[in-house]
Amino acid sequence: METEKRPGTDEVINELLVKLFKNIMEIEERCLITPEFKDISVNDMHIIEAVGKEEPKSMSTVAKLLSITTGTLTKLMDALSEKGYVDRERGKKDKRIVFVSLTEKGRRAYARHENFHRTMIEHMKDGLSENETTVLVYALAKLNDYFNRIYKA
């Protein structure tokens, strides 16, 4: 009688991670890019998230949060500004500094993105004990640390 070879833990982890990364990108796009927000991409949603809904941020601060140059961000902000998601304003003290903030439309997009992530986290934690949640946080932090190390290398 032949026994079926079951995948080992490493293979299962690898398969789950590959599916997870693929699904997050595809599902996030399907859930976020609704008829109201059909004129932007998921990448634009992440820029909107970096701008945030609080006080205006300088372009250089947003660029650092996104790990892109201010030149690249300027082109992206041009498009988001034309579509009505962000406002730009020169600094009052130093006119060279440009501050960005979300418009009402940008705030709605931000809320949609925030709700998607909140729902995903709630579902992930549903049914987990406090100890299991702690282990999950630890495992995700280790994965994040690994990506940060190889990104900086």
mmCIF file of N, CA and C in Angstrom, residues 59-147:
data_model
loop_
_atom_site.group_PDB
_atom_site.id
_atom_site.type_symbol
_atom_site.label_atom_id
_atom_site.label_comp_id
_atom_site.label_asym_id
_atom_site.label_seq_id
_atom_site.Cartn_x
_atom_site.Cartn_y
_atom_site.Cartn_z
ATOM 1 N N MET A 59 5.562 66.998 1.084
ATOM 2 C CA MET A 59 5.796 66.008 0.027
ATOM 3 C C MET A 59 6.972 65.108 0.398
ATOM 4 N N SER A 60 8.012 65.682 0.996
ATOM 5 C CA SER A 60 9.175 64.861 1.349
ATOM 6 C C SER A 60 8.813 63.827 2.416
ATOM 7 N N THR A 61 7.928 64.179 3.354
ATOM 8 C CA THR A 61 7.493 63.226 4.380
ATOM 9 C C THR A 61 6.729 62.072 3.734
ATOM 10 N N VAL A 62 5.823 62.386 2.827
ATOM 11 C CA VAL A 62 5.038 61.345 2.146
ATOM 12 C C VAL A 62 5.965 60.471 1.301
ATOM 13 N N ALA A 63 6.908 61.084 0.594
ATOM 14 C CA ALA A 63 7.854 60.319 -0.233
ATOM 15 C C ALA A 63 8.649 59.335 0.626
ATOM 16 N N LYS A 64 9.101 59.785 1.800
ATOM 17 C CA LYS A 64 9.845 58.894 2.700
ATOM 18 C C LYS A 64 8.973 57.739 3.168
ATOM 19 N N LEU A 65 7.717 58.021 3.505
ATOM 20 C CA LEU A 65 6.804 56.956 3.938
ATOM 21 C C LEU A 65 6.626 55.892 2.859
ATOM 22 N N LEU A 66 6.654 56.321 1.601
ATOM 23 C CA LEU A 66 6.444 55.408 0.476
ATOM 24 C C LEU A 66 7.743 54.856 -0.109
ATOM 25 N N SER A 67 8.881 55.331 0.414
ATOM 26 C CA SER A 67 10.206 54.925 -0.094
ATOM 27 C C SER A 67 10.357 55.227 -1.587
ATOM 28 N N ILE A 68 9.930 56.442 -1.984
ATOM 29 C CA ILE A 68 10.097 56.892 -3.362
ATOM 30 C C ILE A 68 10.689 58.301 -3.331
ATOM 31 N N THR A 69 11.138 58.764 -4.479
ATOM 32 C CA THR A 69 11.699 60.110 -4.540
ATOM 33 C C THR A 69 10.577 61.141 -4.586
ATOM 34 N N THR A 70 10.904 62.356 -4.212
ATOM 35 C CA THR A 70 9.892 63.418 -4.292
ATOM 36 C C THR A 70 9.534 63.703 -5.750
ATOM 37 N N GLY A 71 10.463 63.497 -6.666
ATOM 38 C CA GLY A 71 10.170 63.672 -8.093
ATOM 39 C C GLY A 71 9.111 62.698 -8.574
ATOM 40 N N THR A 72 9.265 61.437 -8.181
ATOM 41 C CA THR A 72 8.264 60.419 -8.536
ATOM 42 C C THR A 72 6.924 60.753 -7.900
ATOM 43 N N LEU A 73 6.966 61.146 -6.634
ATOM 44 C CA LEU A 73 5.736 61.483 -5.931
ATOM 45 C C LEU A 73 5.037 62.675 -6.579
ATOM 46 N N THR A 74 5.798 63.643 -7.057
ATOM 47 C CA THR A 74 5.210 64.822 -7.697
ATOM 48 C C THR A 74 4.338 64.419 -8.876
ATOM 49 N N LYS A 75 4.844 63.521 -9.721
ATOM 50 C CA LYS A 75 4.064 63.051 -10.879
ATOM 51 C C LYS A 75 2.786 62.338 -10.426
ATOM 52 N N LEU A 76 2.910 61.514 -9.393
ATOM 53 C CA LEU A 76 1.743 60.792 -8.885
ATOM 54 C C LEU A 76 0.730 61.753 -8.269
ATOM 55 N N MET A 77 1.234 62.763 -7.552
ATOM 56 C CA MET A 77 0.352 63.758 -6.929
ATOM 57 C C MET A 77 -0.337 64.630 -7.978
ATOM 58 N N ASP A 78 0.352 64.889 -9.088
ATOM 59 C CA ASP A 78 -0.285 65.647 -10.171
ATOM 60 C C ASP A 78 -1.580 64.962 -10.600
ATOM 61 N N ALA A 79 -1.489 63.651 -10.804
ATOM 62 C CA ALA A 79 -2.664 62.887 -11.248
ATOM 63 C C ALA A 79 -3.743 62.864 -10.169
ATOM 64 N N LEU A 80 -3.354 62.628 -8.921
ATOM 65 C CA LEU A 80 -4.353 62.590 -7.838
ATOM 66 C C LEU A 80 -4.991 63.955 -7.611
ATOM 67 N N SER A 81 -4.243 65.002 -7.827
ATOM 68 C CA SER A 81 -4.779 66.356 -7.688
ATOM 69 C C SER A 81 -5.788 66.645 -8.804
ATOM 70 N N GLU A 82 -5.428 66.285 -10.034
ATOM 71 C CA GLU A 82 -6.332 66.486 -11.179
ATOM 72 C C GLU A 82 -7.644 65.720 -11.012
ATOM 73 N N LYS A 83 -7.570 64.566 -10.360
ATOM 74 C CA LYS A 83 -8.768 63.738 -10.155
ATOM 75 C C LYS A 83 -9.553 64.136 -8.910
ATOM 76 N N GLY A 84 -9.028 65.089 -8.155
ATOM 77 C CA GLY A 84 -9.764 65.620 -7.014
ATOM 78 C C GLY A 84 -9.577 64.894 -5.692
ATOM 79 N N TYR A 85 -8.474 64.144 -5.540
ATOM 80 C CA TYR A 85 -8.241 63.392 -4.306
ATOM 81 C C TYR A 85 -7.356 64.131 -3.303
ATOM 82 N N VAL A 86 -6.462 64.977 -3.807
ATOM 83 C CA VAL A 86 -5.542 65.687 -2.920
ATOM 84 C C VAL A 86 -5.488 67.168 -3.270
ATOM 85 N N ASP A 87 -5.147 67.955 -2.264
ATOM 86 C CA ASP A 87 -4.864 69.380 -2.441
ATOM 87 C C ASP A 87 -3.407 69.601 -2.114
ATOM 88 N N ARG A 88 -2.792 70.548 -2.811
ATOM 89 C CA ARG A 88 -1.405 70.924 -2.522
ATOM 90 C C ARG A 88 -1.364 72.403 -2.180
ATOM 91 N N GLU A 89 -0.488 72.716 -1.240
ATOM 92 C CA GLU A 89 -0.346 74.114 -0.824
ATOM 93 C C GLU A 89 1.113 74.372 -0.457
ATOM 94 N N ARG A 90 1.619 75.492 -0.910
ATOM 95 C CA ARG A 90 2.992 75.880 -0.563
ATOM 96 C C ARG A 90 3.043 76.322 0.894
ATOM 97 N N GLY A 91 4.184 76.059 1.517
ATOM 98 C CA GLY A 91 4.372 76.460 2.911
ATOM 99 C C GLY A 91 4.301 77.966 3.066
ATOM 100 N N LYS A 92 3.785 78.397 4.188
ATOM 101 C CA LYS A 92 3.675 79.840 4.447
ATOM 102 C C LYS A 92 5.036 80.435 4.812
ATOM 103 N N LYS A 93 5.833 79.694 5.586
ATOM 104 C CA LYS A 93 7.150 80.176 6.000
ATOM 105 C C LYS A 93 8.199 79.942 4.925
ATOM 106 N N ASP A 94 8.146 78.769 4.309
ATOM 107 C CA ASP A 94 9.116 78.408 3.272
ATOM 108 C C ASP A 94 8.343 77.958 2.042
ATOM 109 N N LYS A 95 8.312 78.791 1.031
ATOM 110 C CA LYS A 95 7.524 78.530 -0.179
ATOM 111 C C LYS A 95 8.041 77.332 -0.981
ATOM 112 N N ARG A 96 9.258 76.859 -0.669
ATOM 113 C CA ARG A 96 9.795 75.697 -1.387
ATOM 114 C C ARG A 96 9.128 74.404 -0.927
ATOM 115 N N ILE A 97 8.566 74.405 0.262
ATOM 116 C CA ILE A 97 7.937 73.201 0.822
ATOM 117 C C ILE A 97 6.486 73.137 0.361
ATOM 118 N N VAL A 98 6.109 71.978 -0.167
ATOM 119 C CA VAL A 98 4.738 71.761 -0.610
ATOM 120 C C VAL A 98 4.079 70.777 0.353
ATOM 121 N N PHE A 99 2.919 71.171 0.851
ATOM 122 C CA PHE A 99 2.144 70.316 1.751
ATOM 123 C C PHE A 99 0.965 69.726 0.999
ATOM 124 N N VAL A 100 0.650 68.476 1.309
ATOM 125 C CA VAL A 100 -0.483 67.805 0.670
ATOM 126 C C VAL A 100 -1.480 67.381 1.733
ATOM 127 N N SER A 101 -2.738 67.409 1.350
ATOM 128 C CA SER A 101 -3.814 66.953 2.230
ATOM 129 C C SER A 101 -4.905 66.348 1.355
ATOM 130 N N LEU A 102 -5.779 65.580 1.988
ATOM 131 C CA LEU A 102 -6.858 64.917 1.253
ATOM 132 C C LEU A 102 -8.064 65.840 1.117
ATOM 133 N N THR A 103 -8.685 65.762 -0.037
ATOM 134 C CA THR A 103 -9.969 66.435 -0.251
ATOM 135 C C THR A 103 -11.057 65.542 0.351
ATOM 136 N N GLU A 104 -12.291 65.942 0.247
ATOM 137 C CA GLU A 104 -13.394 65.095 0.725
ATOM 138 C C GLU A 104 -13.407 63.766 -0.031
ATOM 139 N N LYS A 105 -13.199 63.823 -1.333
ATOM 140 C CA LYS A 105 -13.141 62.600 -2.143
ATOM 141 C C LYS A 105 -11.976 61.720 -1.686
ATOM 142 N N GLY A 106 -10.839 62.332 -1.390
ATOM 143 C CA GLY A 106 -9.676 61.603 -0.897
ATOM 144 C C GLY A 106 -9.941 60.963 0.455
ATOM 145 N N ARG A 107 -10.690 61.659 1.291
ATOM 146 C CA ARG A 107 -11.054 61.105 2.614
ATOM 147 C C ARG A 107 -11.971 59.888 2.467
ATOM 148 N N ARG A 108 -12.855 59.915 1.486
ATOM 149 C CA ARG A 108 -13.727 58.751 1.244
ATOM 150 C C ARG A 108 -12.906 57.552 0.774
ATOM 151 N N ALA A 109 -11.935 57.812 -0.096
ATOM 152 C CA ALA A 109 -11.053 56.733 -0.563
ATOM 153 C C ALA A 109 -10.225 56.190 0.605
ATOM 154 N N TYR A 110 -9.723 57.086 1.440
ATOM 155 C CA TYR A 110 -8.957 56.687 2.622
ATOM 156 C C TYR A 110 -9.804 55.797 3.525
ATOM 157 N N ALA A 111 -11.043 56.195 3.762
ATOM 158 C CA ALA A 111 -11.940 55.425 4.633
ATOM 159 C C ALA A 111 -12.211 54.040 4.040
ATOM 160 N N ARG A 112 -12.379 53.963 2.733
ATOM 161 C CA ARG A 112 -12.615 52.670 2.070
ATOM 162 C C ARG A 112 -11.413 51.757 2.285
ATOM 163 N N HIS A 113 -10.224 52.292 2.092
ATOM 164 C CA HIS A 113 -8.990 51.515 2.262
ATOM 165 C C HIS A 113 -8.815 51.085 3.719
ATOM 166 N N GLU A 114 -9.055 52.014 4.638
ATOM 167 C CA GLU A 114 -8.936 51.718 6.066
ATOM 168 C C GLU A 114 -9.923 50.626 6.483
ATOM 169 N N ASN A 115 -11.137 50.698 5.976
ATOM 170 C CA ASN A 115 -12.154 49.696 6.298
ATOM 171 C C ASN A 115 -11.768 48.315 5.760
ATOM 172 N N PHE A 116 -11.205 48.274 4.556
ATOM 173 C CA PHE A 116 -10.753 47.002 3.983
ATOM 174 C C PHE A 116 -9.732 46.343 4.906
ATOM 175 N N HIS A 117 -8.751 47.117 5.348
ATOM 176 C CA HIS A 117 -7.703 46.562 6.214
ATOM 177 C C HIS A 117 -8.250 46.189 7.595
ATOM 178 N N ARG A 118 -9.132 47.005 8.141
ATOM 179 C CA ARG A 118 -9.717 46.702 9.452
ATOM 180 C C ARG A 118 -10.514 45.395 9.391
ATOM 181 N N THR A 119 -11.297 45.216 8.343
ATOM 182 C CA THR A 119 -12.090 43.997 8.176
ATOM 183 C C THR A 119 -11.185 42.784 8.003
ATOM 184 N N MET A 120 -10.105 42.936 7.232
ATOM 185 C CA MET A 120 -9.163 41.838 7.023
ATOM 186 C C MET A 120 -8.539 41.415 8.359
ATOM 187 N N ILE A 121 -8.145 42.385 9.170
ATOM 188 C CA ILE A 121 -7.522 42.090 10.465
ATOM 189 C C ILE A 121 -8.526 41.435 11.411
ATOM 190 N N GLU A 122 -9.746 41.954 11.440
ATOM 191 C CA GLU A 122 -10.779 41.359 12.302
ATOM 192 C C GLU A 122 -11.019 39.904 11.923
ATOM 193 N N HIS A 123 -11.091 39.625 10.621
ATOM 194 C CA HIS A 123 -11.313 38.249 10.169
ATOM 195 C C HIS A 123 -10.134 37.355 10.547
ATOM 196 N N MET A 124 -8.921 37.882 10.399
ATOM 197 C CA MET A 124 -7.730 37.104 10.718
ATOM 198 C C MET A 124 -7.684 36.733 12.196
ATOM 199 N N LYS A 125 -8.087 37.647 13.056
ATOM 200 C CA LYS A 125 -8.028 37.419 14.502
ATOM 201 C C LYS A 125 -9.232 36.639 15.031
ATOM 202 N N ASP A 126 -10.302 36.571 14.244
ATOM 203 C CA ASP A 126 -11.522 35.912 14.694
ATOM 204 C C ASP A 126 -11.254 34.454 15.079
ATOM 205 N N GLY A 127 -11.580 34.111 16.289
ATOM 206 C CA GLY A 127 -11.414 32.743 16.766
ATOM 207 C C GLY A 127 -10.038 32.435 17.328
ATOM 208 N N LEU A 128 -9.118 33.385 17.269
ATOM 209 C CA LEU A 128 -7.790 33.148 17.825
ATOM 210 C C LEU A 128 -7.766 33.529 19.300
ATOM 211 N N SER A 129 -7.041 32.749 20.067
ATOM 212 C CA SER A 129 -6.854 33.101 21.471
ATOM 213 C C SER A 129 -5.863 34.254 21.547
ATOM 214 N N GLU A 130 -5.718 34.811 22.742
ATOM 215 C CA GLU A 130 -4.752 35.894 22.938
ATOM 216 C C GLU A 130 -3.337 35.407 22.630
ATOM 217 N N ASN A 131 -3.023 34.176 23.053
ATOM 218 C CA ASN A 131 -1.697 33.605 22.773
ATOM 219 C C ASN A 131 -1.482 33.400 21.278
ATOM 220 N N GLU A 132 -2.496 32.899 20.581
ATOM 221 C CA GLU A 132 -2.374 32.699 19.135
ATOM 222 C C GLU A 132 -2.200 34.035 18.411
ATOM 223 N N THR A 133 -2.900 35.049 18.880
ATOM 224 C CA THR A 133 -2.753 36.386 18.284
ATOM 225 C C THR A 133 -1.337 36.904 18.504
ATOM 226 N N THR A 134 -0.785 36.673 19.682
ATOM 227 C CA THR A 134 0.592 37.082 19.976
ATOM 228 C C THR A 134 1.565 36.365 19.046
ATOM 229 N N VAL A 135 1.366 35.076 18.824
ATOM 230 C CA VAL A 135 2.234 34.310 17.922
ATOM 231 C C VAL A 135 2.101 34.833 16.489
ATOM 232 N N LEU A 136 0.878 35.151 16.076
ATOM 233 C CA LEU A 136 0.650 35.697 14.738
ATOM 234 C C LEU A 136 1.408 37.015 14.565
ATOM 235 N N VAL A 137 1.300 37.888 15.546
ATOM 236 C CA VAL A 137 2.005 39.184 15.492
ATOM 237 C C VAL A 137 3.511 38.946 15.419
ATOM 238 N N TYR A 138 4.013 38.028 16.221
ATOM 239 C CA TYR A 138 5.440 37.711 16.218
ATOM 240 C C TYR A 138 5.879 37.198 14.840
ATOM 241 N N ALA A 139 5.108 36.276 14.263
ATOM 242 C CA ALA A 139 5.456 35.702 12.958
ATOM 243 C C ALA A 139 5.423 36.773 11.868
ATOM 244 N N LEU A 140 4.431 37.640 11.882
ATOM 245 C CA LEU A 140 4.349 38.706 10.881
ATOM 246 C C LEU A 140 5.491 39.712 11.062
ATOM 247 N N ALA A 141 5.864 39.992 12.306
ATOM 248 C CA ALA A 141 6.983 40.902 12.571
ATOM 249 C C ALA A 141 8.293 40.299 12.052
ATOM 250 N N LYS A 142 8.474 39.002 12.226
ATOM 251 C CA LYS A 142 9.675 38.328 11.710
ATOM 252 C C LYS A 142 9.712 38.395 10.185
ATOM 253 N N LEU A 143 8.585 38.183 9.548
ATOM 254 C CA LEU A 143 8.511 38.255 8.092
ATOM 255 C C LEU A 143 8.821 39.680 7.622
ATOM 256 N N ASN A 144 8.255 40.654 8.291
ATOM 257 C CA ASN A 144 8.508 42.052 7.968
ATOM 258 C C ASN A 144 9.979 42.397 8.152
ATOM 259 N N ASP A 145 10.575 41.909 9.230
ATOM 260 C CA ASP A 145 11.990 42.139 9.488
ATOM 261 C C ASP A 145 12.845 41.548 8.362
ATOM 262 N N TYR A 146 12.505 40.355 7.916
ATOM 263 C CA TYR A 146 13.232 39.717 6.817
ATOM 264 C C TYR A 146 13.152 40.578 5.555
ATOM 265 N N PHE A 147 11.956 41.029 5.210
ATOM 266 C CA PHE A 147 11.800 41.856 4.011
ATOM 267 C C PHE A 147 12.564 43.171 4.139
#
